[in-house]
Short mmCIF file of C-alpha atoms in Angstrom, two decimals:
data_model
loop_
_atom_site.label_atom_id
_atom_site.label_comp_id
_atom_site.label_asym_id
_atom_site.label_seq_id
_atom_site.Cartn_x
_atom_site.Cartn_y
_atom_site.Cartn_z
CA MET A 27 0.00 0.00 0.00
CA SER A 28 1.26 3.46 -0.90
CA SER A 29 1.09 6.16 1.77
CA THR A 30 0.80 8.86 -0.88
CA LYS A 31 -2.15 11.21 -0.81
CA ALA A 32 -4.23 11.38 -3.97
CA THR A 33 -3.45 14.38 -6.19
CA LYS A 34 -6.54 13.96 -8.38
CA LEU A 35 -10.14 12.90 -7.91
CA ASP A 36 -10.16 9.81 -10.13
CA LEU A 37 -13.63 8.56 -9.17
CA LEU A 38 -13.41 5.27 -11.07
CA ASN A 39 -10.15 4.15 -9.48
CA VAL A 40 -11.78 2.25 -6.60
CA LYS A 41 -8.58 0.28 -5.99
CA SER A 42 -7.09 3.50 -4.63
CA LEU A 43 -7.61 3.81 -0.87
CA PRO A 44 -8.36 7.57 -1.03
CA ILE A 45 -10.99 7.06 -3.75
CA ARG A 46 -12.54 4.08 -1.96
CA THR A 47 -12.67 6.14 1.23
CA PHE A 48 -14.21 9.02 -0.73
CA TRP A 49 -17.04 6.82 -2.02
CA ILE A 50 -17.80 5.08 1.27
CA THR A 51 -17.78 8.29 3.30
CA SER A 52 -19.91 10.07 0.68
CA ILE A 53 -22.50 7.28 0.69
CA ALA A 54 -22.52 7.19 4.50
CA PHE A 55 -23.03 10.96 4.59
CA PHE A 56 -25.83 10.70 2.02
CA LEU A 57 -27.65 8.10 4.14
CA CYS A 58 -27.23 10.19 7.29
CA PHE A 59 -28.78 13.24 5.62
CA PHE A 60 -31.49 11.05 4.09
CA ALA A 61 -32.47 9.77 7.56
CA TRP A 62 -31.93 13.15 9.29
CA PHE A 63 -34.54 14.89 7.13
CA GLY A 64 -36.44 11.72 6.23
CA ILE A 65 -39.52 12.74 8.21
CA VAL A 66 -39.95 16.04 6.32
CA PRO A 67 -42.05 14.61 3.42
CA PHE A 68 -44.34 13.00 6.00
CA MET A 69 -44.92 16.03 8.25
CA PRO A 70 -48.59 16.48 7.20
CA ASP A 71 -49.19 12.83 8.20
CA VAL A 72 -47.28 13.27 11.46
CA VAL A 73 -49.22 16.43 12.35
CA LYS A 74 -52.48 14.58 11.76
CA ASP A 75 -51.41 11.35 13.48
CA LEU A 76 -49.85 12.89 16.59
CA GLY A 77 -51.90 16.09 16.73
CA LEU A 78 -48.90 18.45 16.57
CA THR A 79 -49.60 22.15 17.06
CA PRO A 80 -47.95 24.71 14.72
CA SER A 81 -45.60 25.62 17.56
CA GLN A 82 -44.60 21.98 18.10
CA LYS A 83 -44.00 21.59 14.36
CA TRP A 84 -41.64 24.62 14.37
CA ASN A 85 -39.94 23.34 17.53
CA SER A 86 -39.29 19.98 15.88
CA ILE A 87 -37.48 21.77 13.05
CA ILE A 88 -35.38 23.76 15.51
CA LEU A 89 -34.59 20.70 17.65
CA ALA A 90 -33.48 18.73 14.59
CA VAL A 91 -30.66 21.20 13.94
CA SER A 92 -29.93 21.98 17.61
CA GLY A 93 -28.79 18.46 18.48
CA THR A 94 -26.30 18.58 15.64
CA VAL A 95 -24.48 21.57 17.15
CA PHE A 96 -23.35 19.61 20.21
CA ALA A 97 -22.63 16.47 18.22
CA ARG A 98 -20.41 18.27 15.70
CA LEU A 99 -18.38 19.98 18.41
CA LEU A 100 -17.82 16.64 20.14
CA ILE A 101 -17.21 14.45 17.10
CA GLY A 102 -14.41 16.65 15.75
CA LYS A 103 -12.37 16.16 18.91
CA LEU A 104 -13.14 12.44 18.91
CA CYS A 105 -11.91 12.16 15.31
CA ASP A 106 -8.57 13.67 16.27
CA LYS A 107 -8.29 11.18 19.13
CA TYR A 108 -9.78 7.92 17.85
CA GLY A 109 -9.82 8.37 14.06
CA PRO A 110 -12.68 8.70 11.55
CA ARG A 111 -13.28 4.96 11.07
CA LEU A 112 -14.42 4.21 14.61
CA CYS A 113 -16.22 7.54 14.97
CA TYR A 114 -18.26 7.10 11.79
CA SER A 115 -19.04 3.44 12.52
CA TRP A 116 -20.35 4.19 16.01
CA LEU A 117 -22.19 7.31 14.90
CA LEU A 118 -24.08 5.33 12.25
CA VAL A 119 -24.87 2.44 14.58
CA ILE A 120 -25.95 4.55 17.56
CA GLY A 121 -27.56 7.24 15.40
CA ALA A 122 -29.78 4.59 13.81
CA ILE A 123 -31.53 4.04 17.16
CA PRO A 124 -33.56 7.31 17.35
CA VAL A 125 -34.32 7.03 13.62
CA ILE A 126 -35.87 3.61 14.22
CA LEU A 127 -37.61 4.75 17.43
CA LEU A 128 -39.28 7.58 15.53
CA GLY A 129 -41.39 4.91 13.87
CA PHE A 130 -42.81 3.94 17.28
CA VAL A 131 -43.61 7.35 18.84
CA GLN A 132 -47.13 7.92 20.16
CA THR A 133 -46.99 11.45 21.61
CA PRO A 134 -45.71 14.88 20.48
CA LEU A 135 -43.10 14.84 23.28
CA GLN A 136 -41.70 11.51 22.12
CA PHE A 137 -41.57 12.86 18.57
CA LEU A 138 -39.65 15.99 19.65
CA ILE A 139 -37.15 13.95 21.69
CA CYS A 140 -36.46 11.64 18.75
CA ARG A 141 -36.00 14.56 16.34
CA PHE A 142 -33.46 16.11 18.71
CA PHE A 143 -31.36 12.94 18.93
CA ILE A 144 -31.71 12.17 15.21
CA GLY A 145 -29.98 15.51 14.66
CA PHE A 146 -26.81 13.95 16.10
CA ILE A 147 -26.22 12.03 12.86
CA GLY A 148 -25.73 15.41 11.20
CA ALA A 149 -22.27 15.26 12.80
CA SER A 150 -21.42 12.82 10.01
CA PHE A 151 -20.47 15.88 7.95
CA VAL A 152 -17.47 16.53 10.20
CA ILE A 153 -16.15 12.98 9.85
CA THR A 154 -16.65 13.06 6.09
CA GLN A 155 -14.60 16.26 5.80
CA PHE A 156 -11.95 14.95 8.17
CA HIS A 157 -11.53 11.64 6.33
CA THR A 158 -11.25 13.21 2.87
CA SER A 159 -8.92 15.91 4.20
CA ILE A 160 -6.32 13.36 5.25
CA MET A 161 -6.65 11.29 2.08
CA PHE A 162 -6.13 14.00 -0.58
CA ALA A 163 -3.20 16.29 -1.39
CA PRO A 164 -3.47 20.10 -0.98
CA ASN A 165 -4.02 20.73 -4.70
CA ILE A 166 -7.27 18.71 -4.75
CA VAL A 167 -8.44 18.57 -1.12
CA GLY A 168 -10.91 21.43 -1.55
CA THR A 169 -12.57 19.73 -4.51
CA ALA A 170 -12.64 16.35 -2.73
CA ASN A 171 -14.12 17.84 0.44
CA ALA A 172 -16.73 19.82 -1.48
CA THR A 173 -17.77 16.90 -3.68
CA SER A 174 -18.14 14.42 -0.81
CA ALA A 175 -20.11 16.99 1.20
CA GLY A 176 -22.25 18.02 -1.76
CA TRP A 177 -23.21 14.48 -2.64
CA GLY A 178 -23.95 13.86 1.02
CA ASN A 179 -26.14 16.95 1.27
CA LEU A 180 -28.02 15.58 -1.70
CA GLY A 181 -29.54 13.10 0.71
CA GLY A 182 -31.47 15.96 2.32
CA GLY A 183 -33.23 16.55 -1.00
CA ALA A 184 -33.35 12.98 -2.29
CA ASN A 185 -35.56 11.96 0.63
CA ARG A 186 -38.37 14.04 -0.90
CA LEU A 187 -38.43 11.44 -3.66
CA GLY A 188 -37.02 8.41 -1.87
CA MET A 189 -39.12 8.37 1.29
CA PRO A 190 -42.49 8.49 -0.52
CA LEU A 191 -41.26 5.64 -2.74
CA ILE A 192 -40.33 3.60 0.33
CA ALA A 193 -43.74 4.40 1.81
CA ALA A 194 -45.47 3.30 -1.40
CA ALA A 195 -43.55 0.02 -1.37
CA VAL A 196 -44.50 -0.57 2.26
CA VAL A 197 -48.18 0.03 1.46
CA ALA A 198 -47.91 -2.34 -1.51
CA PHE A 199 -46.80 -5.05 0.93
CA GLY A 200 -49.97 -4.56 2.97
CA ALA A 201 -49.22 -1.81 5.51
CA ALA A 202 -51.85 0.86 6.18
CA GLU A 203 -51.18 4.21 4.51
CA SER A 204 -51.49 5.97 7.88
CA GLU A 205 -48.61 3.83 9.18
CA ALA A 206 -46.36 4.12 6.11
CA TRP A 207 -44.30 7.00 7.52
CA ARG A 208 -43.44 4.88 10.56
CA TYR A 209 -42.21 1.89 8.53
CA SER A 210 -40.24 4.24 6.25
CA MET A 211 -38.28 5.71 9.17
CA ILE A 212 -37.60 2.24 10.59
CA ILE A 213 -36.20 1.13 7.22
CA ALA A 214 -34.02 4.27 6.99
CA GLY A 215 -32.65 3.55 10.47
CA VAL A 216 -31.83 -0.06 9.64
CA VAL A 217 -29.95 1.03 6.49
CA CYS A 218 -27.88 3.49 8.56
CA PHE A 219 -27.06 0.70 11.03
CA LEU A 220 -25.87 -1.58 8.22
CA MET A 221 -23.79 1.25 6.75
CA GLY A 222 -22.02 1.53 10.09
CA LEU A 223 -20.90 -2.09 9.78
CA ILE A 224 -19.70 -1.46 6.21
CA TYR A 225 -17.71 1.60 7.29
CA TYR A 226 -15.99 -0.37 10.04
CA ASN A 227 -15.01 -3.25 7.79
CA PHE A 228 -14.05 -1.49 4.56
CA THR A 229 -12.24 1.73 5.54
CA GLN A 230 -9.15 2.67 7.51
CA ASP A 231 -8.25 5.88 9.31
CA THR A 232 -5.20 6.96 7.32
CA LEU A 233 -3.17 5.92 4.31
CA ASP A 234 -0.69 4.24 6.68
CA GLY A 235 -3.23 2.37 8.82
CA ASN A 236 -5.68 2.81 11.69
CA TYR A 237 -5.05 5.13 14.62
CA LYS A 238 -5.01 2.26 17.12
CA ASP A 239 -2.29 0.38 15.25
CA LEU A 240 -0.25 3.51 14.50
CA LYS A 241 -0.30 4.55 18.16
CA ALA A 242 0.71 1.05 19.26
CA SER A 243 3.67 1.06 16.87
CA GLY A 244 4.68 4.62 17.71
CA ASN A 245 4.08 5.79 14.15
CA MET A 246 1.18 8.11 14.85
CA PRO A 247 1.87 11.24 12.72
CA GLN A 248 0.05 13.52 15.11
CA THR A 249 2.50 14.18 17.92
CA LYS A 250 0.54 16.66 20.00
CA LYS A 251 -1.91 15.53 22.64
CA ASP A 252 -5.53 15.59 21.48
CA ASP A 253 -6.67 18.11 24.08
CA VAL A 254 -3.81 20.44 23.13
CA GLY A 255 -4.82 20.29 19.48
CA PHE A 256 -8.43 21.01 20.42
CA MET A 257 -7.47 23.98 22.60
CA GLU A 258 -5.29 25.36 19.81
CA ALA A 259 -8.30 25.19 17.53
CA VAL A 260 -10.50 26.96 20.10
CA LYS A 261 -7.95 29.75 20.55
CA ASP A 262 -7.41 30.34 16.82
CA TYR A 263 -9.43 33.37 15.68
CA ARG A 264 -9.51 32.02 12.11
CA VAL A 265 -11.52 29.00 13.28
CA TRP A 266 -14.22 31.28 14.71
CA ILE A 267 -14.35 33.41 11.57
CA LEU A 268 -14.92 30.22 9.60
CA PHE A 269 -17.53 29.24 12.22
CA PHE A 270 -19.51 32.38 11.31
CA VAL A 271 -18.82 31.87 7.62
CA TYR A 272 -20.36 28.41 7.68
CA ALA A 273 -23.26 29.74 9.73
CA ALA A 274 -23.78 32.30 6.95
CA CYS A 275 -23.83 29.72 4.16
CA PHE A 276 -24.85 26.21 5.23
CA GLY A 277 -26.92 27.49 8.15
CA ILE A 278 -28.79 29.92 5.94
CA GLU A 279 -29.31 27.31 3.23
CA LEU A 280 -30.93 24.95 5.73
CA THR A 281 -33.32 27.59 7.00
CA VAL A 282 -34.14 29.19 3.64
CA TYR A 283 -35.00 25.85 2.05
CA GLY A 284 -36.87 24.78 5.17
CA THR A 285 -39.20 27.77 4.82
CA MET A 286 -39.17 28.15 1.04
CA ASP A 287 -42.16 25.89 0.26
CA ASP A 288 -44.54 28.08 2.23
CA TYR A 289 -42.86 31.29 1.08
CA LEU A 290 -43.25 30.44 -2.62
CA GLN A 291 -46.89 29.56 -2.07
CA ASN A 292 -47.67 32.71 -0.07
CA THR A 293 -45.67 35.11 -2.25
CA PHE A 294 -46.13 33.79 -5.78
CA GLN A 295 -49.37 31.80 -5.25
CA LEU A 296 -47.79 28.54 -6.38
CA GLU A 297 -49.36 25.16 -5.72
CA ARG A 298 -47.78 23.14 -2.91
CA VAL A 299 -46.55 20.42 -5.30
CA THR A 300 -44.97 23.00 -7.63
CA ALA A 301 -43.27 24.81 -4.76
CA GLY A 302 -41.97 21.51 -3.38
CA ASN A 303 -40.51 20.47 -6.72
CA ILE A 304 -38.73 23.83 -7.06
CA VAL A 305 -37.14 23.46 -3.63
CA LEU A 306 -36.18 19.87 -4.47
CA SER A 307 -34.42 21.02 -7.65
CA PHE A 308 -32.28 23.42 -5.63
CA ALA A 309 -31.29 20.62 -3.24
CA LEU A 310 -30.25 18.56 -6.26
CA MET A 311 -27.85 21.33 -7.28
CA ASN A 312 -25.56 19.97 -4.55
CA ILE A 313 -24.48 17.38 -7.13
CA PHE A 314 -22.26 20.01 -8.76
CA ALA A 315 -22.56 23.42 -7.05
CA ARG A 316 -20.66 22.62 -3.88
CA THR A 317 -17.96 20.91 -5.93
CA LEU A 318 -17.56 24.12 -7.93
CA GLY A 319 -16.85 25.99 -4.70
CA GLY A 320 -14.11 23.57 -3.74
CA PHE A 321 -12.73 23.53 -7.28
CA PHE A 322 -12.42 27.32 -7.47
CA GLY A 323 -11.00 27.37 -3.95
CA ASP A 324 -8.23 25.01 -5.11
CA LEU A 325 -7.78 27.03 -8.31
CA PHE A 326 -7.38 30.34 -6.48
CA GLY A 327 -5.08 28.56 -4.02
CA LYS A 328 -2.87 27.51 -6.91
CA LEU A 329 -2.85 31.03 -8.33
CA LYS A 330 -2.62 33.12 -5.16
CA GLY A 331 -1.73 30.71 -2.37
CA LEU A 332 -3.85 30.41 0.78
CA ARG A 333 -4.80 34.08 0.51
CA GLY A 334 -6.41 33.24 -2.82
CA ARG A 335 -8.65 30.68 -1.14
CA VAL A 336 -9.78 33.29 1.37
CA LEU A 337 -10.41 35.92 -1.29
CA PHE A 338 -12.61 33.55 -3.29
CA LEU A 339 -14.53 32.52 -0.16
CA ALA A 340 -15.21 36.15 0.72
CA ALA A 341 -16.33 36.97 -2.83
CA ILE A 342 -18.74 34.05 -3.23
CA LEU A 343 -20.17 34.64 0.26
CA ALA A 344 -20.84 38.28 -0.61
CA ILE A 345 -22.60 37.19 -3.82
CA GLU A 346 -24.77 34.83 -1.76
CA GLY A 347 -25.83 37.69 0.53
CA VAL A 348 -26.65 39.97 -2.39
CA MET A 349 -28.70 37.28 -4.15
CA LEU A 350 -30.75 36.54 -1.02
CA ALA A 351 -31.37 40.25 -0.38
CA LEU A 352 -32.48 40.79 -3.97
CA PHE A 353 -34.68 37.70 -3.87
CA SER A 354 -36.44 39.02 -0.78
CA THR A 355 -37.65 42.05 -2.78
CA ALA A 356 -38.77 40.11 -5.88
CA THR A 357 -42.48 40.18 -6.66
CA GLY A 358 -42.47 38.45 -10.07
CA ILE A 359 -42.14 34.70 -10.36
CA VAL A 360 -39.57 34.75 -13.20
CA VAL A 361 -37.25 37.24 -11.48
CA GLY A 362 -37.79 35.54 -8.14
CA ILE A 363 -36.89 32.04 -9.34
CA SER A 364 -33.89 33.38 -11.29
CA LEU A 365 -32.53 35.05 -8.17
CA LEU A 366 -33.25 31.92 -6.13
CA ILE A 367 -31.21 29.85 -8.60
CA LEU A 368 -28.28 32.26 -8.23
CA PHE A 369 -28.65 32.18 -4.45
CA SER A 370 -28.66 28.39 -4.46
CA LEU A 371 -25.57 28.24 -6.66
CA SER A 372 -23.62 30.79 -4.60
CA VAL A 373 -24.58 29.45 -1.15
CA GLN A 374 -23.51 25.92 -2.04
CA MET A 375 -20.29 27.16 -3.64
CA ALA A 376 -19.58 29.11 -0.44
CA GLU A 377 -19.96 25.90 1.56
CA GLY A 378 -17.46 24.13 -0.69
CA ALA A 379 -15.06 27.07 -0.55
CA THR A 380 -15.19 27.10 3.27
CA PHE A 381 -13.80 23.59 3.48
CA SER A 382 -11.15 24.36 0.89
CA VAL A 383 -9.71 26.62 3.62
CA VAL A 384 -10.35 24.51 6.75
CA PRO A 385 -7.63 21.83 6.18
CA PHE A 386 -4.91 24.52 6.07
CA VAL A 387 -5.68 26.28 9.36
CA ASN A 388 -3.99 23.65 11.57
CA SER A 389 -3.09 20.22 10.19
CA LYS A 390 -2.76 18.80 13.73
CA ALA A 391 -6.38 19.55 14.63
CA ILE A 392 -8.36 19.08 11.41
CA GLY A 393 -11.07 17.12 13.21
CA SER A 394 -11.55 19.69 15.96
CA ILE A 395 -11.58 22.56 13.48
CA SER A 396 -14.02 20.75 11.19
CA GLY A 397 -16.26 20.11 14.19
CA ILE A 398 -16.30 23.73 15.33
CA VAL A 399 -16.83 25.11 11.82
CA GLY A 400 -19.46 22.47 11.06
CA ALA A 401 -21.32 23.34 14.26
CA GLY A 402 -21.39 26.93 13.05
CA GLY A 403 -23.67 25.84 10.22
CA ASN A 404 -26.26 24.52 12.63
CA VAL A 405 -25.95 27.53 14.93
CA GLY A 406 -26.68 29.70 11.90
CA ALA A 407 -29.70 27.55 11.01
CA PHE A 408 -30.97 27.74 14.59
CA LEU A 409 -30.65 31.54 14.85
CA ALA A 410 -32.15 32.13 11.39
CA ALA A 411 -35.08 29.82 12.18
CA ILE A 412 -35.73 31.65 15.46
CA LEU A 413 -35.63 35.00 13.62
CA LEU A 414 -38.06 33.93 10.90
CA LYS A 415 -40.36 32.13 13.35
CA SER A 416 -40.62 35.18 15.64
CA LYS A 417 -41.20 37.66 12.81
CA SER A 418 -43.76 35.41 11.15
CA ALA A 419 -45.62 34.63 14.37
CA VAL A 420 -46.03 38.30 15.29
CA ALA A 421 -47.13 39.29 11.78
CA GLU A 422 -49.59 36.42 11.40
CA LYS A 423 -51.14 37.07 14.81
CA ALA A 424 -51.65 40.75 13.96
CA ALA A 425 -53.17 39.84 10.58
CA ILE A 426 -55.61 37.36 12.13
CA THR A 427 -56.68 39.91 14.74
CA ALA A 428 -57.23 42.61 12.09
CA SER A 429 -59.23 40.23 9.89
CA GLU A 430 -61.60 38.89 12.51
CA GLY A 431 -65.20 38.87 11.32
CA LEU A 432 -64.27 38.87 7.62
CA GLY A 433 -64.62 35.14 7.08
CA ALA A 434 -62.24 32.18 7.06
CA GLU A 435 -61.01 32.75 3.51
CA ALA A 436 -60.20 36.41 4.16
CA ILE A 437 -58.38 35.52 7.37
CA GLN A 438 -56.35 32.84 5.60
CA SER A 439 -55.44 35.26 2.81
CA ALA A 440 -54.40 37.97 5.28
CA GLN A 441 -52.37 35.46 7.27
CA ALA A 442 -50.53 34.26 4.12
CA ALA A 443 -49.75 37.83 3.06
CA ALA A 444 -48.46 38.70 6.52
CA ALA A 445 -46.28 35.60 6.63
CA SER A 446 -44.85 36.41 3.21
CA ALA A 447 -44.01 39.99 4.21
CA ALA A 448 -42.44 38.88 7.50
CA VAL A 449 -40.25 36.19 5.93
CA SER A 450 -39.31 38.59 3.10
CA SER A 451 -38.04 41.18 5.59
CA GLY A 452 -36.22 38.37 7.43
CA PHE A 453 -34.48 37.26 4.22
CA LEU A 454 -33.42 40.86 3.54
CA LEU A 455 -31.93 41.17 7.03
CA ILE A 456 -30.16 37.83 6.74
CA GLY A 457 -28.77 38.80 3.33
CA GLY A 458 -27.23 41.94 4.87
CA ILE A 459 -25.69 39.92 7.70
CA VAL A 460 -24.16 37.47 5.21
CA ILE A 461 -22.50 40.37 3.36
CA LEU A 462 -21.01 41.62 6.64
CA VAL A 463 -19.65 38.15 7.39
CA ALA A 464 -18.12 38.09 3.89
CA VAL A 465 -16.23 41.30 4.65
CA GLY A 466 -15.07 39.85 7.98
CA THR A 467 -13.71 36.79 6.16
CA LEU A 468 -10.93 38.96 4.76
CA ALA A 469 -9.45 39.10 8.28
CA ILE A 470 -8.26 35.49 7.92
CA LYS A 471 -4.48 35.58 7.53
CA PHE A 472 -1.85 32.91 6.96
CA ALA A 473 1.84 33.25 7.64
CA THR A 474 4.02 33.15 4.52
CA ALA A 475 5.72 30.06 5.92
CA THR A 476 2.38 28.25 5.92
CA ASP A 477 2.03 28.81 2.18
CA ASP A 478 5.56 27.53 1.63
CA VAL A 479 4.98 24.37 3.65
CA THR A 480 1.76 23.70 1.78
CA GLU A 481 3.47 24.10 -1.59
CA GLU A 482 6.31 21.84 -0.53
CA GLU A 483 3.85 19.20 0.69
CA PHE A 484 2.02 19.26 -2.63
CA ASN A 485 5.24 18.98 -4.65
CA GLU A 486 6.41 16.05 -2.52
CA GLU A 487 3.06 14.24 -2.85
CA TYR A 488 2.92 14.84 -6.60
CA ASP A 489 6.49 13.71 -7.24
CA THR A 490 6.00 10.56 -5.18
CA GLN A 491 2.78 9.70 -6.99
CA MET A 492 4.35 10.22 -10.42
CA ALA A 493 7.27 8.01 -9.44
CA THR A 494 4.91 5.31 -8.21
CA GLN A 495 2.92 5.37 -11.46
CA SER A 496 6.07 5.09 -13.58
CA ILE A 497 7.25 1.93 -11.88
#
């Protein structure tokens, strides 16, 4: 086995350990996202079955992203200490439990508890980024990270198609339609459990072996103690800037798409099915958009060094903020959807560009840094959801009060208009905040020596790989 990092993303070369790791971790991440948001297509059935109130429905959304914050902070440190193989295997096996239990809940409280703990499997993102970061050379690591993450995020959109198909298959085998959502979640949980066994048996931590064996033989490349590496990450101001950056891209994407179905219906009078298909199409853009962010991050890194990566990240983040702000003011469907496409493209590219920078902040604490930055995404989603929920609740309550006595249809129309206006103003505010974060990104600095070491590492990896291929 060669201990050389891959210098290109040759997806068909499954005999290569880095490529095999890329595929397995991407599939694992896809399944985690699929299960994490698997209940979303069934929410109307859940509301009816369990009698959820609108407040409980909103709280379930918030809880689903809240649990991930703690899990991502923890899992990054655990990756640095125990390696990605064990961490991913256990996360999949243990994370499958609340997914399966969701199929057995009988009360709103049980449902909320399960949604909170299901959010823990969202920490899979951190392990995915960690594992690809240590398998690929500096010239391609941004692209590899972005592609694995983008294909994984695709699971959050694919469940809109996949889960109803699973439900239909379950019904075809004789289950009641009212129980289909329960069987679907149980099946998703079982698949995650099985993927945990596959991850354990078919991957290894590094190109040179597993952490346990490397530590036993004294060949562990990471010489610093794990808690020291974690504390270095916590004290590094660049990590916290990237924390806010990821909150401003991934966090905002989660919240915007989580509220977009209703917003498109209320603002542009679209049918629910049409609005859902539009949102699904934007989720599917993860197939290529996030990869583009990593690709251009690597390209600017080649042209301008690590500063180039930062400059591209700041630029694409600013574009994201501008697109969201402009979208919030759109009143025509054609202009609105066009701006939403540009927002979707830029926000996913910003996510890819973020993790084209992360591996270069501190090579001895990639897991901890990935965990902190990844948690930022969920903190951003949590804060944005709270903002939109509060603005919408106040506006809708005022509209209902003002429309009393006008009839149910008039009240519903006034409520929809108020919700649209409230979310629109929230999007505008969020867009402005994203632009400010983009400006703050420029404060990330790297010592000249860091650029030199990175360039030397790439040259060494490339020369070694070329020599290996010529033998």
